[in-house]
Amino acid sequence: MENFRINTIEEYNQAYKKSVEQPEAFWGDIAENFLWYKKWDKVVDWSFKDYNVKWFDGASLNITENCIDRHLASKAKDIAFIWESNFEDKPNRVITYQQLHNEVCKTANALKYLGVKKGDRVCIYLPMIPEAVYSMLACARIGAIHSIVFAGFSATSLSDRIQDSDCKIVITSDGSYRGDKSINLKNVVDEALETCASVQHVLVYEHTKIKINFNNDKDIWWHELVPLQEAICEPEKMKSEDVLFILYTSGSTGKPKGVVHACGGYMVYTAYTFTNVFQYNEGDIYWCTADVGWVTGHSYITYGPLLCGATSVIFEGVPTYPDAGRFWKIIDKHKVTHFYTAPTAIRALEALGLDFVSPYKLNSLKVLGSVGEPINEEAWHWYNKNIGKEKCPIVDTWWQTETGGILISPLAGITKLKPSYATLPLPGIQPILVDDKGNEIKGNHVEGNLCIKYPWPSIIRTTYGDHERCKQTYFSTYHNLYFTGDGCKRDQNGYYRITGRVDDVMNISGHRIGTAEVESAINMHVDVVESAVVGYPHDIKGQGIYAYVIAPSTTKDHAILIKEIIAEVNKIIGPIAKPDKIQIVSGLPKTRSGKIMRRILRKVAEGDVNNLGDISTLLDPNVVEEIKNGRVK
Ligand code: WT7
């Protein structure tokens, strides 16, 4: 394994050059490092025009055999995961590679017992417990497709996702803990299932022992089924292009779409990037604080680290419980060497002060990572100084649910860093900046829309059940390019800095939420006739949600109406999408053709009320005055 590690910047340059000049030879060599039942006929076959891509076509494999079985000869007793509970006094669970093998096989056999077959969809709605990882891998073991839904999403969001991919089984727990809160997850599942005819069984892991409704026809306790299964389950032979998982993510229009990833390419790319970006070595302890409900948890908690035989920490709780020193305490406790988190967490902890950091040594740390949103310079320096003690490189990793793995990032200890820059593309990634008309912006010290002009192994394959939408969203904006939706600068040295979304997607605490989604939830309130949502800069969350709402005939006090609207969004999407500010308005700034001028709404939300630009094309310029005067500060 790992004949693909880059050790120096010269090696990076060589690898990059080869990846562009001979992509097939480049990726073919890397793929040789894995176990395949049958090798590929062709490394890559693709067209961005009529979007179609195949990596390692003709090959067959099982990703779990690469994640687990292949390590058993030398690493059976090595630790795969150390689980840290929400409660610091609760004992850790330590899972060796052998135990992981056994648990995954038992879970896989349990799924088979419940009638799950290759190609069936399984929804996972679990807290951050090892069973979430077992469940993912159990699906992959038998060729079922997992669709994880973050356990903070509401019943409506869960139901939408289950329905969209016709899941046959839901795996959940009785409850979950988040800091001092306990949540009844099973209730959420029960409510969601009222509108999901496809679900035949619910496998329920007993975690918090909260009282739940148990439906004997459908529900099965994990502890009454999984432990009884055999600890051997032959891995299903999967074609390289067979679907590994679906993960729903927000776009600028409509409901979240199911991003589809395929087995072979995803395996090769997550392992390649995990090794090279983090420079993980035998004996290191890696900790990614994400939730498995997001792509970071898929690629860099489960698949990437396991493919490389790493030892990882999994944490159930939140950074501020029992106090804001929890992350740092865990780092000291488990001698974490690699720590990967989101800027929003860094900013939140920075705001709470150094008293929570100073009790801890943090001297095991070697590499720090950042993901999910642009990291501002101040947070970067705070992280570098107070956590990394100015001796740990920070890898600012830019990527997306659709990209499957990291595309632009420093290689730890190899790439020269520049605060707030994701720096250079990884080998195999060919970024290009274009203007709004799609013309390439060449040279350095420029800014534009970030696109990628050549496929990489873990690129999105389709949006589940709707290939047209995939083509439209990613491959139709600019000819022959994958469009990321992000704006980007390239400095004089060719370093990239991602500046944020240029479409109607917000990034709230590193979570991706479409403005259209929040609007449609707000509009569900009976008093609301129309709304418009924009993101605005927020000190901790990166972006906050600002909603303009028209409710002409409401008889309610505005404070009450606002509370109700927030409750509505909470119910329809979940707490992460709750508007931070709501302004009740009598109209929205629209052009004569009826299009909302979001530019104006964004400016007002930002507080930049004197720079609204040309408003002469508005149907009713008066609404602008009203909006400016009523701005929520
Ligand atoms: C969007 C993708 C990548 C896994 C978690 C988020 C933003 C992500 C960075 C970064 C600046 C970043 C982009 C991107 N983003 N990482 N290092 N610097 N922006 O995945 O939910 O699919 O969101 O997150 O805007 O498009 P996601």
mmCIF file with all atom_site columns, N, CA, C and O in Angstrom, residues 250-252 254-256 504 506 508 512-525 528 530-535 545-549 565-566 568-570 572-574 576-582:
data_model
loop_
_atom_site.group_PDB
_atom_site.id
_atom_site.type_symbol
_atom_site.label_atom_id
_atom_site.label_alt_id
_atom_site.label_comp_id
_atom_site.label_asym_id
_atom_site.label_entity_id
_atom_site.label_seq_id
_atom_site.pdbx_PDB_ins_code
_atom_site.Cartn_x
_atom_site.Cartn_y
_atom_site.Cartn_z
_atom_site.occupancy
_atom_site.B_iso_or_equiv
_atom_site.pdbx_formal_charge
_atom_site.auth_seq_id
_atom_site.auth_comp_id
_atom_site.auth_asym_id
_atom_site.auth_atom_id
_atom_site.pdbx_PDB_model_num
ATOM 1   N N  . SER A 1 250 ? -27.584 20.497 -0.737 1.00 0.00 ? 250 SER A N  1
ATOM 2   C CA . SER A 1 250 ? -28.408 21.604 -1.225 1.00 0.00 ? 250 SER A CA 1
ATOM 3   C C  . SER A 1 250 ? -27.813 22.265 -2.442 1.00 0.00 ? 250 SER A C  1
ATOM 4   O O  . SER A 1 250 ? -26.603 22.382 -2.567 1.00 0.00 ? 250 SER A O  1
ATOM 5   N N  . GLY A 1 251 ? -28.694 22.730 -3.295 1.00 0.00 ? 251 GLY A N  1
ATOM 6   C CA . GLY A 1 251 ? -28.266 23.494 -4.454 1.00 0.00 ? 251 GLY A CA 1
ATOM 7   C C  . GLY A 1 251 ? -28.978 24.825 -4.463 1.00 0.00 ? 251 GLY A C  1
ATOM 8   O O  . GLY A 1 251 ? -29.637 25.196 -3.493 1.00 0.00 ? 251 GLY A O  1
ATOM 9   N N  . SER A 1 252 ? -28.846 25.552 -5.584 1.00 0.00 ? 252 SER A N  1
ATOM 10  C CA . SER A 1 252 ? -29.456 26.878 -5.601 1.00 0.00 ? 252 SER A CA 1
ATOM 11  C C  . SER A 1 252 ? -30.949 26.820 -5.911 1.00 0.00 ? 252 SER A C  1
ATOM 12  O O  . SER A 1 252 ? -31.649 27.782 -5.676 1.00 0.00 ? 252 SER A O  1
ATOM 13  N N  . GLY A 1 254 ? -34.685 24.304 -5.827 1.00 0.00 ? 254 GLY A N  1
ATOM 14  C CA . GLY A 1 254 ? -35.413 23.083 -5.494 1.00 0.00 ? 254 GLY A CA 1
ATOM 15  C C  . GLY A 1 254 ? -34.953 22.371 -4.239 1.00 0.00 ? 254 GLY A C  1
ATOM 16  O O  . GLY A 1 254 ? -34.275 22.928 -3.393 1.00 0.00 ? 254 GLY A O  1
ATOM 17  N N  . LYS A 1 255 ? -35.367 21.119 -4.155 1.00 0.00 ? 255 LYS A N  1
ATOM 18  C CA . LYS A 1 255 ? -35.028 20.308 -2.982 1.00 0.00 ? 255 LYS A CA 1
ATOM 19  C C  . LYS A 1 255 ? -33.607 19.791 -3.101 1.00 0.00 ? 255 LYS A C  1
ATOM 20  O O  . LYS A 1 255 ? -33.072 19.703 -4.200 1.00 0.00 ? 255 LYS A O  1
ATOM 21  N N  . PRO A 1 256 ? -33.014 19.402 -1.963 1.00 0.00 ? 256 PRO A N  1
ATOM 22  C CA . PRO A 1 256 ? -31.664 18.828 -2.021 1.00 0.00 ? 256 PRO A CA 1
ATOM 23  C C  . PRO A 1 256 ? -31.611 17.645 -2.982 1.00 0.00 ? 256 PRO A C  1
ATOM 24  O O  . PRO A 1 256 ? -32.586 16.914 -3.143 1.00 0.00 ? 256 PRO A O  1
ATOM 25  N N  . ASP A 1 504 ? -26.869 30.735 -5.377 1.00 0.00 ? 504 ASP A N  1
ATOM 26  C CA . ASP A 1 504 ? -27.764 30.966 -4.251 1.00 0.00 ? 504 ASP A CA 1
ATOM 27  C C  . ASP A 1 504 ? -27.661 29.871 -3.200 1.00 0.00 ? 504 ASP A C  1
ATOM 28  O O  . ASP A 1 504 ? -28.663 29.386 -2.682 1.00 0.00 ? 504 ASP A O  1
ATOM 29  N N  . MET A 1 506 ? -25.986 29.023 0.491  1.00 0.00 ? 506 MET A N  1
ATOM 30  C CA . MET A 1 506 ? -25.338 29.658 1.644  1.00 0.00 ? 506 MET A CA 1
ATOM 31  C C  . MET A 1 506 ? -24.466 28.634 2.348  1.00 0.00 ? 506 MET A C  1
ATOM 32  O O  . MET A 1 506 ? -24.626 27.432 2.174  1.00 0.00 ? 506 MET A O  1
ATOM 33  N N  . ILE A 1 508 ? -23.632 28.024 6.099  1.00 0.00 ? 508 ILE A N  1
ATOM 34  C CA . ILE A 1 508 ? -23.933 28.422 7.465  1.00 0.00 ? 508 ILE A CA 1
ATOM 35  C C  . ILE A 1 508 ? -23.188 27.469 8.394  1.00 0.00 ? 508 ILE A C  1
ATOM 36  O O  . ILE A 1 508 ? -23.508 26.280 8.432  1.00 0.00 ? 508 ILE A O  1
ATOM 37  N N  . ARG A 1 512 ? -24.181 23.484 4.139  1.00 0.00 ? 512 ARG A N  1
ATOM 38  C CA . ARG A 1 512 ? -24.656 24.031 2.886  1.00 0.00 ? 512 ARG A CA 1
ATOM 39  C C  . ARG A 1 512 ? -26.165 24.071 2.867  1.00 0.00 ? 512 ARG A C  1
ATOM 40  O O  . ARG A 1 512 ? -26.819 23.054 3.061  1.00 0.00 ? 512 ARG A O  1
ATOM 41  N N  . ILE A 1 513 ? -26.729 25.240 2.641  1.00 0.00 ? 513 ILE A N  1
ATOM 42  C CA . ILE A 1 513 ? -28.185 25.393 2.634  1.00 0.00 ? 513 ILE A CA 1
ATOM 43  C C  . ILE A 1 513 ? -28.574 26.306 1.487  1.00 0.00 ? 513 ILE A C  1
ATOM 44  O O  . ILE A 1 513 ? -27.996 27.373 1.314  1.00 0.00 ? 513 ILE A O  1
ATOM 45  N N  . GLY A 1 514 ? -29.541 25.894 0.703  1.00 0.00 ? 514 GLY A N  1
ATOM 46  C CA . GLY A 1 514 ? -29.996 26.702 -0.420 1.00 0.00 ? 514 GLY A CA 1
ATOM 47  C C  . GLY A 1 514 ? -30.959 27.779 0.056  1.00 0.00 ? 514 GLY A C  1
ATOM 48  O O  . GLY A 1 514 ? -31.792 27.536 0.929  1.00 0.00 ? 514 GLY A O  1
ATOM 49  N N  . THR A 1 515 ? -30.861 28.976 -0.532 1.00 0.00 ? 515 THR A N  1
ATOM 50  C CA . THR A 1 515 ? -31.810 30.032 -0.158 1.00 0.00 ? 515 THR A CA 1
ATOM 51  C C  . THR A 1 515 ? -33.231 29.593 -0.515 1.00 0.00 ? 515 THR A C  1
ATOM 52  O O  . THR A 1 515 ? -34.175 29.863 0.227  1.00 0.00 ? 515 THR A O  1
ATOM 53  N N  . ALA A 1 516 ? -33.375 28.879 -1.637 1.00 0.00 ? 516 ALA A N  1
ATOM 54  C CA . ALA A 1 516 ? -34.698 28.448 -2.101 1.00 0.00 ? 516 ALA A CA 1
ATOM 55  C C  . ALA A 1 516 ? -35.353 27.492 -1.108 1.00 0.00 ? 516 ALA A C  1
ATOM 56  O O  . ALA A 1 516 ? -36.568 27.548 -0.876 1.00 0.00 ? 516 ALA A O  1
ATOM 57  N N  . GLU A 1 517 ? -34.528 26.647 -0.502 1.00 0.00 ? 517 GLU A N  1
ATOM 58  C CA . GLU A 1 517 ? -35.046 25.689 0.483  1.00 0.00 ? 517 GLU A CA 1
ATOM 59  C C  . GLU A 1 517 ? -35.624 26.410 1.701  1.00 0.00 ? 517 GLU A C  1
ATOM 60  O O  . GLU A 1 517 ? -36.686 26.051 2.207  1.00 0.00 ? 517 GLU A O  1
ATOM 61  N N  . VAL A 1 518 ? -34.875 27.411 2.183  1.00 0.00 ? 518 VAL A N  1
ATOM 62  C CA . VAL A 1 518 ? -35.331 28.139 3.374  1.00 0.00 ? 518 VAL A CA 1
ATOM 63  C C  . VAL A 1 518 ? -36.582 28.946 3.021  1.00 0.00 ? 518 VAL A C  1
ATOM 64  O O  . VAL A 1 518 ? -37.547 28.992 3.786  1.00 0.00 ? 518 VAL A O  1
ATOM 65  N N  . GLU A 1 519 ? -36.576 29.546 1.832  1.00 0.00 ? 519 GLU A N  1
ATOM 66  C CA . GLU A 1 519 ? -37.761 30.312 1.404  1.00 0.00 ? 519 GLU A CA 1
ATOM 67  C C  . GLU A 1 519 ? -38.990 29.403 1.366  1.00 0.00 ? 519 GLU A C  1
ATOM 68  O O  . GLU A 1 519 ? -40.061 29.766 1.838  1.00 0.00 ? 519 GLU A O  1
ATOM 69  N N  . SER A 1 520 ? -38.818 28.227 0.803  1.00 0.00 ? 520 SER A N  1
ATOM 70  C CA . SER A 1 520 ? -39.997 27.377 0.672  1.00 0.00 ? 520 SER A CA 1
ATOM 71  C C  . SER A 1 520 ? -40.496 26.928 2.043  1.00 0.00 ? 520 SER A C  1
ATOM 72  O O  . SER A 1 520 ? -41.706 26.800 2.259  1.00 0.00 ? 520 SER A O  1
ATOM 73  N N  . ALA A 1 521 ? -39.598 26.764 3.012  1.00 0.00 ? 521 ALA A N  1
ATOM 74  C CA . ALA A 1 521 ? -40.029 26.432 4.380  1.00 0.00 ? 521 ALA A CA 1
ATOM 75  C C  . ALA A 1 521 ? -40.761 27.622 5.015  1.00 0.00 ? 521 ALA A C  1
ATOM 76  O O  . ALA A 1 521 ? -41.815 27.458 5.637  1.00 0.00 ? 521 ALA A O  1
ATOM 77  N N  . ILE A 1 522 ? -40.218 28.820 4.823  1.00 0.00 ? 522 ILE A N  1
ATOM 78  C CA . ILE A 1 522 ? -40.858 30.020 5.394  1.00 0.00 ? 522 ILE A CA 1
ATOM 79  C C  . ILE A 1 522 ? -42.256 30.203 4.798  1.00 0.00 ? 522 ILE A C  1
ATOM 80  O O  . ILE A 1 522 ? -43.222 30.519 5.487  1.00 0.00 ? 522 ILE A O  1
ATOM 81  N N  . ASN A 1 523 ? -42.343 29.941 3.498  1.00 0.00 ? 523 ASN A N  1
ATOM 82  C CA . ASN A 1 523 ? -43.617 30.143 2.812  1.00 0.00 ? 523 ASN A CA 1
ATOM 83  C C  . ASN A 1 523 ? -44.709 29.163 3.257  1.00 0.00 ? 523 ASN A C  1
ATOM 84  O O  . ASN A 1 523 ? -45.874 29.354 2.938  1.00 0.00 ? 523 ASN A O  1
ATOM 85  N N  . MET A 1 524 ? -44.299 28.126 3.980  1.00 0.00 ? 524 MET A N  1
ATOM 86  C CA . MET A 1 524 ? -45.296 27.186 4.504  1.00 0.00 ? 524 MET A CA 1
ATOM 87  C C  . MET A 1 524 ? -46.123 27.817 5.622  1.00 0.00 ? 524 MET A C  1
ATOM 88  O O  . MET A 1 524 ? -47.198 27.343 5.947  1.00 0.00 ? 524 MET A O  1
ATOM 89  N N  . HIS A 1 525 ? -45.607 28.862 6.224  1.00 0.00 ? 525 HIS A N  1
ATOM 90  C CA . HIS A 1 525 ? -46.378 29.524 7.283  1.00 0.00 ? 525 HIS A CA 1
ATOM 91  C C  . HIS A 1 525 ? -47.619 30.160 6.653  1.00 0.00 ? 525 HIS A C  1
ATOM 92  O O  . HIS A 1 525 ? -47.514 30.857 5.644  1.00 0.00 ? 525 HIS A O  1
ATOM 93  N N  . VAL A 1 528 ? -47.652 33.839 5.484  1.00 0.00 ? 528 VAL A N  1
ATOM 94  C CA . VAL A 1 528 ? -46.601 34.331 4.590  1.00 0.00 ? 528 VAL A CA 1
ATOM 95  C C  . VAL A 1 528 ? -47.022 34.156 3.130  1.00 0.00 ? 528 VAL A C  1
ATOM 96  O O  . VAL A 1 528 ? -47.436 33.076 2.727  1.00 0.00 ? 528 VAL A O  1
ATOM 97  N N  . GLU A 1 530 ? -44.859 35.573 0.538  1.00 0.00 ? 530 GLU A N  1
ATOM 98  C CA . GLU A 1 530 ? -43.624 35.465 -0.219 1.00 0.00 ? 530 GLU A CA 1
ATOM 99  C C  . GLU A 1 530 ? -42.444 35.774 0.699  1.00 0.00 ? 530 GLU A C  1
ATOM 100 O O  . GLU A 1 530 ? -42.595 36.484 1.697  1.00 0.00 ? 530 GLU A O  1
ATOM 101 N N  . SER A 1 531 ? -41.292 35.253 0.323  1.00 0.00 ? 531 SER A N  1
ATOM 102 C CA . SER A 1 531 ? -40.107 35.566 1.118  1.00 0.00 ? 531 SER A CA 1
ATOM 103 C C  . SER A 1 531 ? -38.885 35.515 0.224  1.00 0.00 ? 531 SER A C  1
ATOM 104 O O  . SER A 1 531 ? -38.910 34.922 -0.854 1.00 0.00 ? 531 SER A O  1
ATOM 105 N N  . ALA A 1 532 ? -37.818 36.147 0.700  1.00 0.00 ? 532 ALA A N  1
ATOM 106 C CA . ALA A 1 532 ? -36.530 36.076 0.002  1.00 0.00 ? 532 ALA A CA 1
ATOM 107 C C  . ALA A 1 532 ? -35.447 35.961 1.057  1.00 0.00 ? 532 ALA A C  1
ATOM 108 O O  . ALA A 1 532 ? -35.451 36.684 2.042  1.00 0.00 ? 532 ALA A O  1
ATOM 109 N N  . VAL A 1 533 ? -34.548 35.003 0.836  1.00 0.00 ? 533 VAL A N  1
ATOM 110 C CA . VAL A 1 533 ? -33.525 34.711 1.827  1.00 0.00 ? 533 VAL A CA 1
ATOM 111 C C  . VAL A 1 533 ? -32.147 34.964 1.228  1.00 0.00 ? 533 VAL A C  1
ATOM 112 O O  . VAL A 1 533 ? -31.889 34.598 0.082  1.00 0.00 ? 533 VAL A O  1
ATOM 113 N N  . VAL A 1 534 ? -31.284 35.582 2.016  1.00 0.00 ? 534 VAL A N  1
ATOM 114 C CA . VAL A 1 534 ? -29.893 35.771 1.577  1.00 0.00 ? 534 VAL A CA 1
ATOM 115 C C  . VAL A 1 534 ? -28.956 35.457 2.745  1.00 0.00 ? 534 VAL A C  1
ATOM 116 O O  . VAL A 1 534 ? -29.368 35.471 3.901  1.00 0.00 ? 534 VAL A O  1
ATOM 117 N N  . GLY A 1 535 ? -27.713 35.187 2.421  1.00 0.00 ? 535 GLY A N  1
ATOM 118 C CA . GLY A 1 535 ? -26.701 35.012 3.459  1.00 0.00 ? 535 GLY A CA 1
ATOM 119 C C  . GLY A 1 535 ? -26.039 36.354 3.742  1.00 0.00 ? 535 GLY A C  1
ATOM 120 O O  . GLY A 1 535 ? -26.015 37.228 2.884  1.00 0.00 ? 535 GLY A O  1
ATOM 121 N N  . ILE A 1 545 ? -28.283 33.674 8.193  1.00 0.00 ? 545 ILE A N  1
ATOM 122 C CA . ILE A 1 545 ? -29.428 33.683 7.273  1.00 0.00 ? 545 ILE A CA 1
ATOM 123 C C  . ILE A 1 545 ? -30.301 34.908 7.567  1.00 0.00 ? 545 ILE A C  1
ATOM 124 O O  . ILE A 1 545 ? -30.740 35.102 8.700  1.00 0.00 ? 545 ILE A O  1
ATOM 125 N N  . TYR A 1 546 ? -30.525 35.700 6.544  1.00 0.00 ? 546 TYR A N  1
ATOM 126 C CA . TYR A 1 546 ? -31.381 36.886 6.656  1.00 0.00 ? 546 TYR A CA 1
ATOM 127 C C  . TYR A 1 546 ? -32.586 36.661 5.761  1.00 0.00 ? 546 TYR A C  1
ATOM 128 O O  . TYR A 1 546 ? -32.428 36.403 4.572  1.00 0.00 ? 546 TYR A O  1
ATOM 129 N N  . ALA A 1 547 ? -33.783 36.763 6.352  1.00 0.00 ? 547 ALA A N  1
ATOM 130 C CA . ALA A 1 547 ? -34.994 36.512 5.564  1.00 0.00 ? 547 ALA A CA 1
ATOM 131 C C  . ALA A 1 547 ? -35.867 37.763 5.501  1.00 0.00 ? 547 ALA A C  1
ATOM 132 O O  . ALA A 1 547 ? -36.111 38.409 6.525  1.00 0.00 ? 547 ALA A O  1
ATOM 133 N N  . TYR A 1 548 ? -36.309 38.096 4.315  1.00 0.00 ? 548 TYR A N  1
ATOM 134 C CA . TYR A 1 548 ? -37.283 39.164 4.103  1.00 0.00 ? 548 TYR A CA 1
ATOM 135 C C  . TYR A 1 548 ? -38.621 38.472 3.847  1.00 0.00 ? 548 TYR A C  1
ATOM 136 O O  . TYR A 1 548 ? -38.715 37.606 2.980  1.00 0.00 ? 548 TYR A O  1
ATOM 137 N N  . VAL A 1 549 ? -39.632 38.866 4.634  1.00 0.00 ? 549 VAL A N  1
ATOM 138 C CA . VAL A 1 549 ? -40.886 38.118 4.583  1.00 0.00 ? 549 VAL A CA 1
ATOM 139 C C  . VAL A 1 549 ? -42.062 39.064 4.353  1.00 0.00 ? 549 VAL A C  1
ATOM 140 O O  . VAL A 1 549 ? -42.175 40.098 5.016  1.00 0.00 ? 549 VAL A O  1
ATOM 141 N N  . ILE A 1 565 ? -42.314 31.684 12.420 1.00 0.00 ? 565 ILE A N  1
ATOM 142 C CA . ILE A 1 565 ? -41.595 31.389 11.176 1.00 0.00 ? 565 ILE A CA 1
ATOM 143 C C  . ILE A 1 565 ? -40.333 30.574 11.473 1.00 0.00 ? 565 ILE A C  1
ATOM 144 O O  . ILE A 1 565 ? -40.031 29.594 10.785 1.00 0.00 ? 565 ILE A O  1
ATOM 145 N N  . ILE A 1 566 ? -39.643 30.962 12.523 1.00 0.00 ? 566 ILE A N  1
ATOM 146 C CA . ILE A 1 566 ? -38.436 30.220 12.899 1.00 0.00 ? 566 ILE A CA 1
ATOM 147 C C  . ILE A 1 566 ? -38.809 28.768 13.240 1.00 0.00 ? 566 ILE A C  1
ATOM 148 O O  . ILE A 1 566 ? -38.136 27.823 12.811 1.00 0.00 ? 566 ILE A O  1
ATOM 149 N N  . GLU A 1 568 ? -41.262 27.117 12.112 1.00 0.00 ? 568 GLU A N  1
ATOM 150 C CA . GLU A 1 568 ? -41.638 26.444 10.861 1.00 0.00 ? 568 GLU A CA 1
ATOM 151 C C  . GLU A 1 568 ? -40.394 25.913 10.131 1.00 0.00 ? 568 GLU A C  1
ATOM 152 O O  . GLU A 1 568 ? -40.361 24.769 9.676  1.00 0.00 ? 568 GLU A O  1
ATOM 153 N N  . VAL A 1 569 ? -39.383 26.751 10.036 1.00 0.00 ? 569 VAL A N  1
ATOM 154 C CA . VAL A 1 569 ? -38.148 26.340 9.350  1.00 0.00 ? 569 VAL A CA 1
ATOM 155 C C  . VAL A 1 569 ? -37.485 25.181 10.112 1.00 0.00 ? 569 VAL A C  1
ATOM 156 O O  . VAL A 1 569 ? -37.013 24.210 9.530  1.00 0.00 ? 569 VAL A O  1
ATOM 157 N N  . ASN A 1 570 ? -37.500 25.315 11.417 1.00 0.00 ? 570 ASN A N  1
ATOM 158 C CA . ASN A 1 570 ? -36.952 24.275 12.271 1.00 0.00 ? 570 ASN A CA 1
ATOM 159 C C  . ASN A 1 570 ? -37.649 22.940 12.004 1.00 0.00 ? 570 ASN A C  1
ATOM 160 O O  . ASN A 1 570 ? -37.009 21.894 11.902 1.00 0.00 ? 570 ASN A O  1
ATOM 161 N N  . ILE A 1 572 ? -39.419 22.094 9.271  1.00 0.00 ? 572 ILE A N  1
ATOM 162 C CA . ILE A 1 572 ? -39.343 21.596 7.893  1.00 0.00 ? 572 ILE A CA 1
ATOM 163 C C  . ILE A 1 572 ? -37.929 21.205 7.491  1.00 0.00 ? 572 ILE A C  1
ATOM 164 O O  . ILE A 1 572 ? -37.734 20.195 6.819  1.00 0.00 ? 572 ILE A O  1
ATOM 165 N N  . ILE A 1 573 ? -36.927 21.958 7.916  1.00 0.00 ? 573 ILE A N  1
ATOM 166 C CA . ILE A 1 573 ? -35.555 21.583 7.543  1.00 0.00 ? 573 ILE A CA 1
ATOM 167 C C  . ILE A 1 573 ? -34.780 21.077 8.759  1.00 0.00 ? 573 ILE A C  1
ATOM 168 O O  . ILE A 1 573 ? -34.244 19.970 8.743  1.00 0.00 ? 573 ILE A O  1
ATOM 169 N N  . GLY A 1 574 ? -34.733 21.864 9.804  1.00 0.00 ? 574 GLY A N  1
ATOM 170 C CA . GLY A 1 574 ? -33.961 21.489 10.990 1.00 0.00 ? 574 GLY A CA 1
ATOM 171 C C  . GLY A 1 574 ? -33.305 22.737 11.555 1.00 0.00 ? 574 GLY A C  1
ATOM 172 O O  . GLY A 1 574 ? -33.271 23.779 10.892 1.00 0.00 ? 574 GLY A O  1
ATOM 173 N N  . ILE A 1 576 ? -30.355 23.810 11.829 1.00 0.00 ? 576 ILE A N  1
ATOM 174 C CA . ILE A 1 576 ? -29.244 24.473 11.137 1.00 0.00 ? 576 ILE A CA 1
ATOM 175 C C  . ILE A 1 576 ? -29.716 25.515 10.125 1.00 0.00 ? 576 ILE A C  1
ATOM 176 O O  . ILE A 1 576 ? -28.933 26.346 9.696  1.00 0.00 ? 576 ILE A O  1
ATOM 177 N N  . ALA A 1 577 ? -30.979 25.472 9.738  1.00 0.00 ? 577 ALA A N  1
ATOM 178 C CA . ALA A 1 577 ? -31.457 26.404 8.707  1.00 0.00 ? 577 ALA A CA 1
ATOM 179 C C  . ALA A 1 577 ? -32.290 27.549 9.275  1.00 0.00 ? 577 ALA A C  1
ATOM 180 O O  . ALA A 1 577 ? -32.891 28.325 8.526  1.00 0.00 ? 577 ALA A O  1
ATOM 181 N N  . LYS A 1 578 ? -32.314 27.675 10.597 1.00 0.00 ? 578 LYS A N  1
ATOM 182 C CA . LYS A 1 578 ? -33.132 28.731 11.212 1.00 0.00 ? 578 LYS A CA 1
ATOM 183 C C  . LYS A 1 578 ? -32.596 30.110 10.846 1.00 0.00 ? 578 LYS A C  1
ATOM 184 O O  . LYS A 1 578 ? -31.414 30.383 11.025 1.00 0.00 ? 578 LYS A O  1
ATOM 185 N N  . PRO A 1 579 ? -33.460 31.015 10.350 1.00 0.00 ? 579 PRO A N  1
ATOM 186 C CA . PRO A 1 579 ? -32.986 32.365 10.039 1.00 0.00 ? 579 PRO A CA 1
ATOM 187 C C  . PRO A 1 579 ? -32.468 33.063 11.299 1.00 0.00 ? 579 PRO A C  1
ATOM 188 O O  . PRO A 1 579 ? -33.038 32.922 12.375 1.00 0.00 ? 579 PRO A O  1
ATOM 189 N N  . ASP A 1 580 ? -31.371 33.801 11.132 1.00 0.00 ? 580 ASP A N  1
ATOM 190 C CA . ASP A 1 580 ? -30.845 34.584 12.245 1.00 0.00 ? 580 ASP A CA 1
ATOM 191 C C  . ASP A 1 580 ? -31.601 35.896 12.359 1.00 0.00 ? 580 ASP A C  1
ATOM 192 O O  . ASP A 1 580 ? -31.751 36.450 13.433 1.00 0.00 ? 580 ASP A O  1
ATOM 193 N N  . LYS A 1 581 ? -32.019 36.416 11.212 1.00 0.00 ? 581 LYS A N  1
ATOM 194 C CA . LYS A 1 581 ? -32.717 37.700 11.201 1.00 0.00 ? 581 LYS A CA 1
ATOM 195 C C  . LYS A 1 581 ? -33.903 37.606 10.250 1.00 0.00 ? 581 LYS A C  1
ATOM 196 O O  . LYS A 1 581 ? -33.771 37.080 9.143  1.00 0.00 ? 581 LYS A O  1
ATOM 197 N N  . ILE A 1 582 ? -35.039 38.135 10.705 1.00 0.00 ? 582 ILE A N  1
ATOM 198 C CA . ILE A 1 582 ? -36.215 38.160 9.839  1.00 0.00 ? 582 ILE A CA 1
ATOM 199 C C  . ILE A 1 582 ? -36.756 39.579 9.811  1.00 0.00 ? 582 ILE A C  1
ATOM 200 O O  . ILE A 1 582 ? -36.964 40.195 10.856 1.00 0.00 ? 582 ILE A O  1
#
